[in-house]
Each structure stands twice: as structure tokens, then as C-alpha cells.
mmCIF file of C-alpha atoms and ligand atoms in Angstrom:
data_model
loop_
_atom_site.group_PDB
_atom_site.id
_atom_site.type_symbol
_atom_site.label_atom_id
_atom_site.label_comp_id
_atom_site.label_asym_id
_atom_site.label_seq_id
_atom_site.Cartn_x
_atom_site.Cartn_y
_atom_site.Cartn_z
ATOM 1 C CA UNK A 1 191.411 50.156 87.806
ATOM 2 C CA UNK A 2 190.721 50.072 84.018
ATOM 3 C CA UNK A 3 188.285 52.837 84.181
ATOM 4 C CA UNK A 4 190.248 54.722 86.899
ATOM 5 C CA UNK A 5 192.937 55.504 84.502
ATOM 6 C CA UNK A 6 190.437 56.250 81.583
ATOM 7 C CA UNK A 7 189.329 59.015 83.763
ATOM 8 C CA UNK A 8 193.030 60.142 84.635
ATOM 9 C CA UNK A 9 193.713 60.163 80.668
ATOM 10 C CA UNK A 10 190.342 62.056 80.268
ATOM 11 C CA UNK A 11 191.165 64.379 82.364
ATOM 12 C CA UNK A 12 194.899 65.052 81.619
ATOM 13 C CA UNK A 13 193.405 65.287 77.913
ATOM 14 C CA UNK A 14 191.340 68.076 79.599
ATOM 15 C CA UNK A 15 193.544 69.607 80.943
ATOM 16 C CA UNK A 16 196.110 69.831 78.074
ATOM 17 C CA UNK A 17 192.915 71.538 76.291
ATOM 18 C CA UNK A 18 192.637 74.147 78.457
ATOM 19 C CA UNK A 19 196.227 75.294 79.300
ATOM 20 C CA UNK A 20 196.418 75.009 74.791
ATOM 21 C CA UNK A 21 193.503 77.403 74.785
ATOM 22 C CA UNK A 22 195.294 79.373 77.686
ATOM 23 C CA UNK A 23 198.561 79.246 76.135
ATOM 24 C CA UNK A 24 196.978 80.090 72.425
ATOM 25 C CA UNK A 25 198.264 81.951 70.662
ATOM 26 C CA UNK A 26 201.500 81.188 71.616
ATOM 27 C CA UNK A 27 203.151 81.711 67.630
ATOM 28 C CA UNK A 28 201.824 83.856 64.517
ATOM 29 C CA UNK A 29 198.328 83.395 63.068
ATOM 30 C CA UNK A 30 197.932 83.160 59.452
ATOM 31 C CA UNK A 31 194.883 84.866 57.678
ATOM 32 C CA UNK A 32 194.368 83.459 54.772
ATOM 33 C CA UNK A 33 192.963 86.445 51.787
ATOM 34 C CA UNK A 34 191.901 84.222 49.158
ATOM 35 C CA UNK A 35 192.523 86.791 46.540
ATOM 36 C CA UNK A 36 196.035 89.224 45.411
ATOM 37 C CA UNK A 37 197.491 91.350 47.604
ATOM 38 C CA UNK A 38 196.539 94.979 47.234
ATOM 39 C CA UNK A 39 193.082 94.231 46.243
ATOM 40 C CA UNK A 40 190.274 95.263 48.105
ATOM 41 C CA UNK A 41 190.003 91.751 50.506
ATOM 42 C CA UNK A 42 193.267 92.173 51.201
ATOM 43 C CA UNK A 43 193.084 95.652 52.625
ATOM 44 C CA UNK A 44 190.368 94.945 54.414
ATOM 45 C CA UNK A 45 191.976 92.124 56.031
ATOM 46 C CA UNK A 46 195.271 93.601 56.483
ATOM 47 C CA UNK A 47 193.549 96.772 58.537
ATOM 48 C CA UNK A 48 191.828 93.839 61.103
ATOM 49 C CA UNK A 49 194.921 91.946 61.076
ATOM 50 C CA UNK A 50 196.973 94.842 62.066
ATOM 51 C CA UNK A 51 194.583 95.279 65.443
ATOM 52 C CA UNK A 52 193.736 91.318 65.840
ATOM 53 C CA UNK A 53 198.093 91.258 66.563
ATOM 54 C CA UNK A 54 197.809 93.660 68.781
ATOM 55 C CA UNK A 55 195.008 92.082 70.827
ATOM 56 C CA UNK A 56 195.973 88.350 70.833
ATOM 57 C CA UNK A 57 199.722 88.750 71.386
ATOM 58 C CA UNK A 58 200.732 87.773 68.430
ATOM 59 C CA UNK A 59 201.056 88.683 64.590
ATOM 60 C CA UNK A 60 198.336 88.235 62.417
ATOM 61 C CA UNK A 61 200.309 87.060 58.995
ATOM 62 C CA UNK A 62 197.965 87.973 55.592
ATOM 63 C CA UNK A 63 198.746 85.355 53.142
ATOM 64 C CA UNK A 64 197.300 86.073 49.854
ATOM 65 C CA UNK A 65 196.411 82.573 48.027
ATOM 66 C CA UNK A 66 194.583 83.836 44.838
ATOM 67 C CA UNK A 67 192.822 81.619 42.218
ATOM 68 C CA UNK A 68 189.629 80.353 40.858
ATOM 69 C CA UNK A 69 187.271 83.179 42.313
ATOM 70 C CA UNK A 70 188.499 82.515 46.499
ATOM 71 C CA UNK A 71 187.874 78.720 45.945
ATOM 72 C CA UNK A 72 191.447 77.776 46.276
ATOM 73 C CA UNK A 73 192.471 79.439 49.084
ATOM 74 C CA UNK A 74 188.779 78.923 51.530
ATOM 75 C CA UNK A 75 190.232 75.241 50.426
ATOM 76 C CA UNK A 76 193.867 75.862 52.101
ATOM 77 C CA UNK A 77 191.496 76.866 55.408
ATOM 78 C CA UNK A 78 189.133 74.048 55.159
ATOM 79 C CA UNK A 79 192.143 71.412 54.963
ATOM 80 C CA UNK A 80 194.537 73.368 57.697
ATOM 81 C CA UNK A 81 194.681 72.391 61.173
ATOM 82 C CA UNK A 82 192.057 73.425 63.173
ATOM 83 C CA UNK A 83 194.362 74.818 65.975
ATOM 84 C CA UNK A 84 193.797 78.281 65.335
ATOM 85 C CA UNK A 85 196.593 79.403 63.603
ATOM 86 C CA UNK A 86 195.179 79.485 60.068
ATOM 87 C CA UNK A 87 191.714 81.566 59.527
ATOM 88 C CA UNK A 88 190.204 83.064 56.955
ATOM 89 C CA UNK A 89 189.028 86.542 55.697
ATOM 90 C CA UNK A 90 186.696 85.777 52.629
ATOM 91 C CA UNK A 91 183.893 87.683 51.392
ATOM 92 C CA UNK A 92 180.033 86.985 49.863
ATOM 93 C CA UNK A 93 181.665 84.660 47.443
ATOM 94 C CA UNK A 94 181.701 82.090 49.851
ATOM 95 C CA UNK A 95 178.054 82.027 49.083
ATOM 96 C CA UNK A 96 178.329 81.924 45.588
ATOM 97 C CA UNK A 97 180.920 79.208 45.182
ATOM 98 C CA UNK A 98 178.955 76.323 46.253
ATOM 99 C CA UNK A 99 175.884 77.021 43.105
ATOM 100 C CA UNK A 100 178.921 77.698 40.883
ATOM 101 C CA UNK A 101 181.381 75.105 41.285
ATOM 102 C CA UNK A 102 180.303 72.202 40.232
ATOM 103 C CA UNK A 103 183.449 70.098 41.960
ATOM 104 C CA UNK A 104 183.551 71.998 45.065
ATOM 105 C CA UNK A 105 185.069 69.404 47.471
ATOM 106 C CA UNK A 106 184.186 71.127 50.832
ATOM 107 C CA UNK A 107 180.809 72.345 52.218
ATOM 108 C CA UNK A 108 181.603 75.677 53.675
ATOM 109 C CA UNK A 109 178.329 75.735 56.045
ATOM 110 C CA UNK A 110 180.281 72.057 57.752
ATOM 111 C CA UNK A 111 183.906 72.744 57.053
ATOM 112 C CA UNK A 112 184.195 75.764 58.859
ATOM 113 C CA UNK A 113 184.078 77.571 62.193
ATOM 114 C CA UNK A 114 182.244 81.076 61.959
ATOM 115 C CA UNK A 115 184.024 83.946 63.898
ATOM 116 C CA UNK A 116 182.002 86.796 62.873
ATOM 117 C CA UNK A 117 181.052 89.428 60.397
ATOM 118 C CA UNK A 118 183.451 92.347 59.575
ATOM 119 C CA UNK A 119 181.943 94.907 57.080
ATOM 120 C CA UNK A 120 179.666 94.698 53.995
ATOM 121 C CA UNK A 121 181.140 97.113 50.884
ATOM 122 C CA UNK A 122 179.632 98.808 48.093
ATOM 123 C CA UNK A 123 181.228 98.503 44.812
ATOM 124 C CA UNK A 124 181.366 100.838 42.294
ATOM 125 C CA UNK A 125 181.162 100.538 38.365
ATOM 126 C CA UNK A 126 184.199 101.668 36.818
ATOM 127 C CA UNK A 127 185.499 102.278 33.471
ATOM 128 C CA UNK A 128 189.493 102.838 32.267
ATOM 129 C CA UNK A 129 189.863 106.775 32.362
ATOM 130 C CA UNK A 130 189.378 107.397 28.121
ATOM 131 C CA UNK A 131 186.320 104.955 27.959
ATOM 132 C CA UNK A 132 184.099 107.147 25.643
ATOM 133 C CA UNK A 133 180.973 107.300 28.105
ATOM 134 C CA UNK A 134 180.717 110.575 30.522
ATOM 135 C CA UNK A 135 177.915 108.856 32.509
ATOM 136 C CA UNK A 136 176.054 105.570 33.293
ATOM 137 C CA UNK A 137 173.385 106.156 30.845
ATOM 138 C CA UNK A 138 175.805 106.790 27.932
ATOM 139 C CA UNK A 139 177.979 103.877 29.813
ATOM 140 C CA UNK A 140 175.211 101.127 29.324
ATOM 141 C CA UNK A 141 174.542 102.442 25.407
ATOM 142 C CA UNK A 142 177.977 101.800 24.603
ATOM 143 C CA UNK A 143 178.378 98.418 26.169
ATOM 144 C CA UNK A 144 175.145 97.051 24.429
ATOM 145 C CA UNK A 145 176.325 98.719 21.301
ATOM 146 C CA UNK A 146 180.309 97.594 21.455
ATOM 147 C CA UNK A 147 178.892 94.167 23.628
ATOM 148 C CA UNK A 148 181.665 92.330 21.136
ATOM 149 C CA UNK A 149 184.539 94.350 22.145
ATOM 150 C CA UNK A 150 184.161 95.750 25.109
ATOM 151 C CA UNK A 151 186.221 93.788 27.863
ATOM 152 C CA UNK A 152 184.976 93.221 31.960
ATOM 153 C CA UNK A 153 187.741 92.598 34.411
ATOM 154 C CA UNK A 154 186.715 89.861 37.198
ATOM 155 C CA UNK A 155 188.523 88.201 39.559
ATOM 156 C CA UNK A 156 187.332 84.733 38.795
ATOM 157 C CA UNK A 157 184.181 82.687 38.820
ATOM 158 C CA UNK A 158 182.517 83.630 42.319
ATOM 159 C CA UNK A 159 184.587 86.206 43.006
ATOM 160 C CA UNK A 160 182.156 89.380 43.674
ATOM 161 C CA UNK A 161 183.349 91.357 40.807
ATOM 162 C CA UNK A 162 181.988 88.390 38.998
ATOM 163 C CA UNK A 163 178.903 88.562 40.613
ATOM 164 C CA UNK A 164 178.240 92.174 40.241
ATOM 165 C CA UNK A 165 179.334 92.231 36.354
ATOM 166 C CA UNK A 166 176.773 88.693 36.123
ATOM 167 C CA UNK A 167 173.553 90.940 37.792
ATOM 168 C CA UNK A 168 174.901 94.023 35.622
ATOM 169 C CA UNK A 169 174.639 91.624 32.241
ATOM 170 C CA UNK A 170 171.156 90.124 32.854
ATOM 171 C CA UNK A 171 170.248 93.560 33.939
ATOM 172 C CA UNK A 172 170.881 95.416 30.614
ATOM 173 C CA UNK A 173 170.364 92.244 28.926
ATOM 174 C CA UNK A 174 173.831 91.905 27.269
ATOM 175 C CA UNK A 175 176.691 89.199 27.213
ATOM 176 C CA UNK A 176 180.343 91.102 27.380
ATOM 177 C CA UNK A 177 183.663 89.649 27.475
ATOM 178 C CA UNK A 178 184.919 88.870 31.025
ATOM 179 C CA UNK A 179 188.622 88.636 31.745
ATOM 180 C CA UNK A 180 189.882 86.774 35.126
ATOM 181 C CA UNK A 181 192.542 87.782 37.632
ATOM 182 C CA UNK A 182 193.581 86.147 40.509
ATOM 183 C CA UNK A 183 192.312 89.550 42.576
ATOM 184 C CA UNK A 184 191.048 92.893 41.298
ATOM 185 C CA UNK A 185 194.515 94.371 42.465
ATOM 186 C CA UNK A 186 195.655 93.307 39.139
ATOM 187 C CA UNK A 187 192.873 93.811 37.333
ATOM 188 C CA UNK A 188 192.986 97.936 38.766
ATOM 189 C CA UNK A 189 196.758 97.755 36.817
ATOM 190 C CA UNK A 190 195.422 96.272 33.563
ATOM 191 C CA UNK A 191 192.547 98.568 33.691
ATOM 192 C CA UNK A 192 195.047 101.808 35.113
ATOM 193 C CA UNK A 193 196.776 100.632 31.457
ATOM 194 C CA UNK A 194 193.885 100.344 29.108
ATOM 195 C CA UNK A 195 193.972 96.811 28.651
ATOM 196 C CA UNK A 196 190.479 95.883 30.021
ATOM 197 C CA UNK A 197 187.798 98.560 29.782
ATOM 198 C CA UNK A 198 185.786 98.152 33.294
ATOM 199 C CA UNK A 199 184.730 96.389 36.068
ATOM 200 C CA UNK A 200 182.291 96.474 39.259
ATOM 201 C CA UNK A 201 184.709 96.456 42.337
ATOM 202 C CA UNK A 202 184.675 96.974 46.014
ATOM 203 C CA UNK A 203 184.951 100.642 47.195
ATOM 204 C CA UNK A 204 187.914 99.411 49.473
ATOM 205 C CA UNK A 205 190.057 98.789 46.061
ATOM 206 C CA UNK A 206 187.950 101.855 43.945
ATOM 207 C CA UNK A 207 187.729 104.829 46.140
ATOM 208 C CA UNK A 208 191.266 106.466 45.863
ATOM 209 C CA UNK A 209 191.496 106.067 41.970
ATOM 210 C CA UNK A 210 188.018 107.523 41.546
ATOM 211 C CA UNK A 211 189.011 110.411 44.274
ATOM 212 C CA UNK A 212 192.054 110.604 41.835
ATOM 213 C CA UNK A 213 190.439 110.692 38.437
ATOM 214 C CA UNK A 214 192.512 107.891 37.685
ATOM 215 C CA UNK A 215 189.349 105.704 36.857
ATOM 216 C CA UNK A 216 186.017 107.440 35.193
ATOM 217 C CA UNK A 217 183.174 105.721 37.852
ATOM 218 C CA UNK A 218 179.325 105.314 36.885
ATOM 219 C CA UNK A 219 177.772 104.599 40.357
ATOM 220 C CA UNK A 220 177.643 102.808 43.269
ATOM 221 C CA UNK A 221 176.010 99.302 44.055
ATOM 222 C CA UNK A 222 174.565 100.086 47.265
ATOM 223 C CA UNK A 223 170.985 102.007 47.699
ATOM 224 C CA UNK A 224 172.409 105.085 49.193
ATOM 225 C CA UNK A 225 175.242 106.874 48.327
ATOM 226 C CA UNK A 226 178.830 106.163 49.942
ATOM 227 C CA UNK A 227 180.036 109.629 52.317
ATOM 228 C CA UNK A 228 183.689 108.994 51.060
ATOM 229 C CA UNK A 229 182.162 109.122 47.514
ATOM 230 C CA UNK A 230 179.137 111.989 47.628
ATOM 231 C CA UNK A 231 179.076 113.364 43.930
ATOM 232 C CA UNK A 232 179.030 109.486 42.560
ATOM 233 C CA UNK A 233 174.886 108.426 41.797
ATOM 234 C CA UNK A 234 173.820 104.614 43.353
ATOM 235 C CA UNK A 235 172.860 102.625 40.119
ATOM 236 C CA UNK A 236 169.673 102.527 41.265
ATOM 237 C CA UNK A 237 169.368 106.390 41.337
ATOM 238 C CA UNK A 238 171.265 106.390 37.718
ATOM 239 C CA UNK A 239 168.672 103.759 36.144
ATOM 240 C CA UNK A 240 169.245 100.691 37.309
ATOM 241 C CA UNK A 241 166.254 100.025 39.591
ATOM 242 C CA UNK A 242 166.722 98.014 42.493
ATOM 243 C CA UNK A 243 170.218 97.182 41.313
ATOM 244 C CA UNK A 244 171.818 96.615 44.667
ATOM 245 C CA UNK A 245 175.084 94.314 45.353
ATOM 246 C CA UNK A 246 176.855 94.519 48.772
ATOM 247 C CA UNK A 247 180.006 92.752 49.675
ATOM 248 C CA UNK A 248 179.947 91.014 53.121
ATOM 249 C CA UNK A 249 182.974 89.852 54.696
ATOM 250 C CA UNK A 250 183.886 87.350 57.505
ATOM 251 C CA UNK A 251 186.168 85.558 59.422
ATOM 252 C CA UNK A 252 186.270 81.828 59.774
ATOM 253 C CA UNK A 253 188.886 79.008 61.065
ATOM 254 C CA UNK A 254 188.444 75.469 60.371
ATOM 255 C CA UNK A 255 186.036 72.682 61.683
ATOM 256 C CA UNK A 256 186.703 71.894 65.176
ATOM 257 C CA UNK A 257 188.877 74.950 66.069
ATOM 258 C CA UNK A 258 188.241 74.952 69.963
ATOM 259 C CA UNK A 259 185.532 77.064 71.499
ATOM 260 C CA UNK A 260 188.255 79.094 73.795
ATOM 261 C CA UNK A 261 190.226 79.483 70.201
ATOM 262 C CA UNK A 262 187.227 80.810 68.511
ATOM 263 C CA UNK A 263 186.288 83.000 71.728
ATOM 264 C CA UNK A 264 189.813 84.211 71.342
ATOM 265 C CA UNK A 265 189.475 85.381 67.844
ATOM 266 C CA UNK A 266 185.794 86.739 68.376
ATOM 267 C CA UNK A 267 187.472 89.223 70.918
ATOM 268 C CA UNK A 268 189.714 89.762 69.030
ATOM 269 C CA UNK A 269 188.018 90.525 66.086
ATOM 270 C CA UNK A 270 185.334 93.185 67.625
ATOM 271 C CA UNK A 271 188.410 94.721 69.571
ATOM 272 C CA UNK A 272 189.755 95.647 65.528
ATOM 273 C CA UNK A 273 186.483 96.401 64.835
ATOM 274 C CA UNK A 274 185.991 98.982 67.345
ATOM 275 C CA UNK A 275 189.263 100.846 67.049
ATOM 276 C CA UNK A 276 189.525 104.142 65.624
ATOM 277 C CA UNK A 277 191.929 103.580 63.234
ATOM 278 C CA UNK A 278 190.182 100.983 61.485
ATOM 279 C CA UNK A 279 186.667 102.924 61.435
ATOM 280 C CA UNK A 280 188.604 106.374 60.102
ATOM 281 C CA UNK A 281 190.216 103.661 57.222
ATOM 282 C CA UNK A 282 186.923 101.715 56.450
ATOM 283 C CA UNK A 283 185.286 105.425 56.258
ATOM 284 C CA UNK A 284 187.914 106.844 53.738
ATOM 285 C CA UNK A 285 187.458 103.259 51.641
ATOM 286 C CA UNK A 286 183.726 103.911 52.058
ATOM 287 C CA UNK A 287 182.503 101.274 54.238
ATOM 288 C CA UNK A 288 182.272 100.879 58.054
ATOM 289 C CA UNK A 289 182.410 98.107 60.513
ATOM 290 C CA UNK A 290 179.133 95.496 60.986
ATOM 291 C CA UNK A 291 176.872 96.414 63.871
ATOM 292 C CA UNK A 292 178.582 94.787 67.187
ATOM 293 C CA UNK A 293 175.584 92.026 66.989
ATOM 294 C CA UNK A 294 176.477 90.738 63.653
ATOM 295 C CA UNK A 295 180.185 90.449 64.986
ATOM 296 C CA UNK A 296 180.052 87.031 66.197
ATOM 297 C CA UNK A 297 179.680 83.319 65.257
ATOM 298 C CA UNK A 298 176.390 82.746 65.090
ATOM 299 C CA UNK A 299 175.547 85.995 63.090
ATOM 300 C CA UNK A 300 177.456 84.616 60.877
ATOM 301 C CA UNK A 301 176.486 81.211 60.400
ATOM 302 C CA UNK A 302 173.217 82.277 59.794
ATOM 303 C CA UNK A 303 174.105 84.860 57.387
ATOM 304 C CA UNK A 304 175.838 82.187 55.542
ATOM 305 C CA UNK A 305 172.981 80.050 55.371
ATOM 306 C CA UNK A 306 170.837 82.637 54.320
ATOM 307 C CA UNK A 307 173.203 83.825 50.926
ATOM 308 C CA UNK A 308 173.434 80.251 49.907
ATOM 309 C CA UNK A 309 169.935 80.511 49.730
ATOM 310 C CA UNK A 310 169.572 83.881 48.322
ATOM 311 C CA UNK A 311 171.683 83.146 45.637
ATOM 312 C CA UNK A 312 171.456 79.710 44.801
ATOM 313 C CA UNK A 313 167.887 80.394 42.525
ATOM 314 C CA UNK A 314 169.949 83.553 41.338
ATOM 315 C CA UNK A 315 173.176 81.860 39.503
ATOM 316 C CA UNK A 316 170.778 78.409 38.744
ATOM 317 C CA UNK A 317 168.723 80.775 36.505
ATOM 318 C CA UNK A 318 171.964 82.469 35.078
ATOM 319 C CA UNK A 319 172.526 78.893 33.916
ATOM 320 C CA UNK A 320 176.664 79.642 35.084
ATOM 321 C CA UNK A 321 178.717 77.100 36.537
ATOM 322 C CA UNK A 322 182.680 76.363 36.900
ATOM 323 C CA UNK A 323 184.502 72.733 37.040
HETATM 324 N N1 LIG B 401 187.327 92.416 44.577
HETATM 325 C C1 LIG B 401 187.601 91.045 44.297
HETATM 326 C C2 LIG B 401 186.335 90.349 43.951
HETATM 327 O O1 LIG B 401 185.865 90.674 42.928
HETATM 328 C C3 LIG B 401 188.443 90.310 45.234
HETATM 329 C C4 LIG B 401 189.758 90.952 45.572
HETATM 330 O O2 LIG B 401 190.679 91.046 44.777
HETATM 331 O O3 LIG B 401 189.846 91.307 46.721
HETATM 332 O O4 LIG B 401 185.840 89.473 44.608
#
């Protein structure tokens, strides 16, 4: 009798799990962009939002929560239900956070559910338009010679303009002055304004200011150049051997979100990935979609893994760390 009706409740519990995968998403999502709004995270997630709506039925809500380099808001999706209506678009600095952050109270390879890869950008050096170097070379000589004043906009400890401007120190050897911002949306104002002289940001924030001559740019982080960008040099190519720095993104949703969830978002996530629209956008911001493989939960799980490792060693030997 007893374990009659433990079966009945097992399978009523079942049940209820399938018809709330069925039924899902029966309300908004929220995508949580763990950096400002109008930065280069946030456009990215805002173009596979736009598509991920369309396929699941429902809008896909961008909520920017900005603050100590992504930490605070990968935190928001770690501690949300894992029902599938909060997931997260964050970047490489995923990776980085857990060698920098001393108090880090999650464990991003356990706390959360991989969905899939998205797109990996190059960033670009830039300067403020009336910085008084015409090219990289003349760039470098200036920072090691003004290494007191000069000022490098970052959006936090782990962020990826961190990370870039970190490689770009121990590369020529000098300590600058970094300046935080809860994004690099902000940091683009200040450095539209003259208050902070450059910064290493994603393409998908860079690209229109440099097509603009808004921003004086040095070169580009990956090891070819970027079609939307043709005349600008790699780093590598202007001096900077080997310097190469590409920002991954990917979709997550917490611990436990249920396998027909997850499938749900997967789909849904290739399906943005493979529309028009958001190829012709990536391609103007100079970036493209990850290979279909790389789209899916394992890919990036294992990706994951990987960058911990990669740059673990990396920041350790930097001797950097946050509270
Ligand atoms: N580009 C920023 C970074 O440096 C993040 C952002 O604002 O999207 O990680």
C-alpha cells in the first residue's frame, strides 16, 4: 500500500516535470548581461535575445547587472531559480574570475548549467581621438614614456578589457593606471570625452567609433585581421608577437535547470545563431557566430574547463587578485 502510493507520488512528480518542461516557457526569460547596457556583452546578447523570443514563445528580457568585473551578476544566476527563466550571457571572464577573486562564493564549473557557445570577439586597442600617437609603435613609446599619467579604462577586475590591458602591460613591460566601470559602455563615453586615454575592448562595442574616427585604434587582438575592420594591423602584425586575446561568450542557466529546459534554450540558441540578421550584425561588429558544434552544452563545459586552466598559471604569475 505504502509503496503503491510512493510510486503514484513518483509518478505524478513525473509527470508535473514533463507537462513544466512542455508548458516552459510559459512567461518572459531573463538574460542576465553582467555588465552596462550598451556595451559590447550587452549587444551581443540583446541581438540573440531578440531571436531566442522569437523561437521559444516568449521574450527574452536583457537585464544588465554590472559590477566587480561580471562577478556580481554570474552571482544573481548562480543563486536564481533553476526553472529556466533566469540565464546568463557572460563572456571569457568567467574564466578569469575564479584565479582572481579571492572570495568568490560560487564555483562556476558546479553552479551552472552550460547551454552553449555564441561567438568569440576580437578587441581592438583604442586610444581617445587627440592621444598624441598616429600608430601602435609610437602608441607603446608614449605609454612607457607617460606610464605615470597615462590612464586605461577597464571594466573591472576580470572583466576582458582587464584582461587584455593585464597581457598588454606585462607585454611592454609597463604598469599604467587602470580606471573601472561597471561596462565599457561607459568607459566608450569617458573615453568619447577625454577623460581616460585608452582601452582594449571588444569589436562589438569598438567597430562603429573606429569606422567613425571617433576613436584613433592601434590594432586588433586576434591573429588575422577583422573584414569589418580591413585597414586596422593585428598586434601581432604591428609588433606585438603572438599577442592574441579573443573574447568567448556563452550562455548558461543555473544548477539543476531541467534537461528539456536546457534542450529548450540550446534550440533556441543555434536557431539565433543561424539567422541572418544576427550573422549580417555580428559581421558589421566584426565577429561571427561559433561553429554549430561548439553551440551546445558540452562544448561548452569543456571550454570552460579548459580557460580555467589556461589562465589560472597566467593571472597566478601576474601576482593579481580581487577580495
Ligand atoms: N567589454 C567589457 C569587458 O571588458 C564588458 C562589457 O561592458 O560588455 O569585459
Amino acid at each position: 500500500m505504502k509503496l503503491k502510493s510512493v510510486a503514484v507520488s513518483l509518478a505524478s512528480l513525473l509527470f508535473a516535470g514533463l507537462v513544466g518542461a512542455q508548458a516552459y516557457p510559459a512567461k518572459p526569460v531573463t538574460m542576465i548581461v553582467p555588465f552596462a547596457a550598451g556595451g559590447p556583452t550587452d549587444t551581443v546578447a540583446r541581438q540573440v535575445a531578440s531571436v531566442m523570443s522569437k523561437s521559444l514563445g516568449q521574450t527574452v528580457i536583457v537585464e544588465n547587472v554590472g559590477g566587480a568585473g561580471g562577478t556580481i551578476g554570474v552571482g544573481k544566476v548562480v543563486t536564481a531559480p533553476n526553472d529556466g527563466y533566469t540565464i546568463l550571457l557572460m563572456h571569457i571572464g568567467i574564466s578569469t574570475a575564479p584565479s582572481l577573486y579571492r572570495t568568490l562564493k560560487y564555483d562556476v564549473t558546479k553552479d551552472l548549467e552550460p547551454v552553449g557557445l555564441v561567438t568569440e570577439v576580437p578587441m581592438t586597442m583604442i586610444a581617445k581621438n587627440d592621444f598624441p600617437a598616429k600608430d601602435f609603435k609610437e602608441m607603446v613609446s608614449y605609454v612607457k614614456a607617460n606610464k605615470a599619467k597615462v590612464s586605461y579604462a577597464n571594466a573591472g577586475i576580470g572583466s576582458a578589457s582587464h584582461l587584455c590591458g593585464m597581457l598588454f602591460m606585462s607585454a611592454i613591460e609597463t604598469d599604467f593606471l587602470t580606471v573601472p566601470y561597471k561596462g565599457t559602455a561607459p568607459a566608450m563615453t569617458d573615453l568619447l570625452g577625454g577623460q581616460v586615454d585608452f582601452m582594449c575592448d571588444q569589436t562589438t562595442n569598438t567597430t562603429s567609433q573606429i569606422k567613425g574616427n571617433k576613436v584613433k585604434a592601434y590594432g586588433v587582438t586576434s591573429m588575422s585581421r577583422v573584414a569589418a575592420l580591413p585597414d586596422l594591423p593585428t598586434l601581432n602584425e604591428a609588433g606585438l608577437k603572438g599577442f592574441s586575446v579573443g573574447v568567448w561568450h556563452g550562455v548558461w542557466a543555473p544548477k539543476g535547470t531541467a534537461k528539456p529546459v536546457v534542450d529548450k534554450l540550446v534550440a533556441a540558441l543555434q536557431a539565433a545563431l543561424k539567422d541572418d540578421g544576427v550573422k549580417a550584425k555580428f559581421a558589421d561588429l566584426g565577429t561571427a557566430p561559433e561553429p554549430v558544434a561548439r553551440q551546445t552544452p558540452d562544448a561548452l563545459r569543456t571550454h570552460l574547463a579548459a580557460e580555467i586552466a589556461k589562465w589560472g598559471p597566467i593571472i597566478k604569475k601576474a601576482g593579481v587578485y580581487a577580495d
